[in-house]
Amino acid sequence: REIIPQYNKWEIEQEYPETLEQALRPSEEKSFFDVKALEDMLLQVQSPLKDFDGFDTHNGLVRAYKPPILGRKYIIFTDPSMGIEDPFVTVVMDAVTGEGVCTATGMIPATQVVAIHDQLVRNYNNAYNTGEVNAQAGQSFVDGITSMNTPNQAPRRSVEGKIIPSKKGWITAQPLREKSLADLKEAVRTQLITIHDRDCIEAFRCFMVERVVDQTGKVKTKSVGKAHDDWIMAWAGAWQIRKY
């Protein structure tokens, strides 16, 4: 009688939870991804393989959940970092099933991320691959995989999907970021992807956005809160290049 008429649904959820579980759960009203779908994904969480012949886990940074299958196609996308403020994230996805068969993450500079990315590409059947080229970390990463001749690199594409000649690495700024996030949101809702990494699912659950209007009048999606978007953008990138 007193609360419902005075507050929005998200305010009630945040300020007046009915149970301890509700109090600890990320806001369904503010969460970008479908919270129920993510809770269902928790049932698919697995421990990384302990004995993985031929794989260097780089002191636990690489988390392999399924070994590569001969003849199977894989997708790899890396969101690099300088290893100072945020971690890098690499996602290895089965191109047919959408299953995340391997991930890698940690606070290391882009020059070291290159070696992990290149190793995973070659281990997973020369996976179709690229990474985010934004800022210093991104440029250092793309320069690194180019100098290592990492096979099967995806070309840069516009938001319409057209190849941008002689360019490598994806610039995940607007409007491509907007489209990538929207496509990933739908893939999560319909459970077209399978995530085995608990840290990844938790990052998805804590990812919140707000819609803002820029100076040109365009509506954009802006991340809010303190959570990093590395897991989200690595998956969003993998889901985009899967089309090609």
CSV table of N, CA and C in Angstrom, one decimal, residues 7 15 34 44 47 52 60 78 80 92 102 107 112 116 119 127 134 146 161 173 176-177 192 199-200 221 225 234 243:
chain,number,residue,atom,x,y,z
A,7,TYR,N,7.1,3.9,-5.9
A,7,TYR,CA,8.4,3.5,-6.5
A,7,TYR,C,8.3,2.7,-7.8
A,15,GLU,N,15.6,-1.8,-3.2
A,15,GLU,CA,15.5,-1.3,-1.9
A,15,GLU,C,14.6,-2.1,-1.0
A,34,ASP,N,19.4,-11.4,-20.0
A,34,ASP,CA,18.3,-12.1,-19.4
A,34,ASP,C,18.8,-12.8,-18.2
A,44,GLN,N,25.5,-25.3,-16.4
A,44,GLN,CA,26.5,-25.8,-17.4
A,44,GLN,C,27.9,-25.5,-17.0
A,47,SER,N,34.5,-27.5,-14.4
A,47,SER,CA,35.9,-27.2,-14.0
A,47,SER,C,36.8,-27.4,-15.2
A,52,PHE,N,45.8,-31.8,-20.0
A,52,PHE,CA,45.5,-31.4,-21.4
A,52,PHE,C,46.8,-31.5,-22.2
A,60,GLY,N,47.7,-21.3,-15.5
A,60,GLY,CA,46.3,-21.3,-15.1
A,60,GLY,C,45.5,-20.2,-15.8
A,78,THR,N,39.7,-12.1,-29.0
A,78,THR,CA,40.4,-11.6,-27.8
A,78,THR,C,40.1,-10.2,-27.6
A,80,PRO,N,42.0,-7.6,-25.6
A,80,PRO,CA,43.3,-7.5,-25.0
A,80,PRO,C,43.3,-6.4,-23.9
A,92,VAL,N,37.2,-19.1,-27.0
A,92,VAL,CA,37.3,-20.0,-28.0
A,92,VAL,C,35.9,-20.7,-28.1
A,102,CYS,N,36.9,-23.1,-24.6
A,102,CYS,CA,38.1,-22.7,-23.9
A,102,CYS,C,38.1,-21.2,-23.7
A,107,MET,N,45.6,-10.6,-15.8
A,107,MET,CA,46.2,-9.3,-15.8
A,107,MET,C,47.6,-9.3,-16.4
A,112,GLN,N,52.1,-10.3,-24.1
A,112,GLN,CA,52.0,-11.7,-23.6
A,112,GLN,C,50.7,-12.3,-24.1
A,116,ILE,N,49.4,-16.3,-26.1
A,116,ILE,CA,48.3,-17.1,-25.8
A,116,ILE,C,47.3,-17.2,-26.9
A,119,GLN,N,48.7,-19.4,-29.7
A,119,GLN,CA,48.8,-20.8,-29.4
A,119,GLN,C,47.4,-21.4,-29.5
A,127,ALA,N,41.9,-21.8,-35.9
A,127,ALA,CA,40.6,-21.1,-35.7
A,127,ALA,C,40.5,-19.8,-36.4
A,134,ASN,N,40.9,-1.5,-30.3
A,134,ASN,CA,40.8,-0.2,-29.7
A,134,ASN,C,42.0,0.1,-28.8
A,146,THR,N,50.0,-10.2,-36.1
A,146,THR,CA,50.5,-10.0,-37.4
A,146,THR,C,52.0,-10.4,-37.6
A,161,GLY,N,28.9,-5.3,-42.3
A,161,GLY,CA,29.5,-6.6,-42.6
A,161,GLY,C,30.5,-6.5,-43.8
A,173,ALA,N,33.8,0.1,-31.3
A,173,ALA,CA,33.1,1.3,-30.9
A,173,ALA,C,31.8,1.4,-31.5
A,176,LEU,N,29.2,-0.4,-34.1
A,176,LEU,CA,29.4,-1.8,-34.1
A,176,LEU,C,29.2,-2.4,-32.7
A,177,ARG,N,29.6,-1.7,-31.7
A,177,ARG,CA,29.4,-2.1,-30.3
A,177,ARG,C,27.9,-2.3,-30.0
A,192,LEU,N,21.6,-19.7,-27.4
A,192,LEU,CA,22.3,-20.2,-28.6
A,192,LEU,C,23.8,-20.4,-28.3
A,199,ASP,N,33.1,-17.4,-13.9
A,199,ASP,CA,33.5,-16.0,-13.9
A,199,ASP,C,32.8,-15.2,-15.0
A,200,CYS,N,32.7,-15.9,-16.2
A,200,CYS,CA,32.1,-15.3,-17.3
A,200,CYS,C,30.6,-15.0,-17.1
A,221,THR,N,24.2,2.8,-26.3
A,221,THR,CA,24.2,2.0,-25.0
A,221,THR,C,25.5,2.3,-24.3
A,225,GLY,N,28.1,1.2,-13.8
A,225,GLY,CA,28.6,0.4,-12.7
A,225,GLY,C,30.1,0.2,-12.9
A,234,ALA,N,34.5,-9.9,-25.5
A,234,ALA,CA,35.1,-11.1,-26.1
A,234,ALA,C,34.1,-12.0,-26.7
A,243,LYS,N,29.6,-15.3,-38.1
A,243,LYS,CA,28.8,-15.1,-39.3
A,243,LYS,C,29.6,-15.3,-40.6
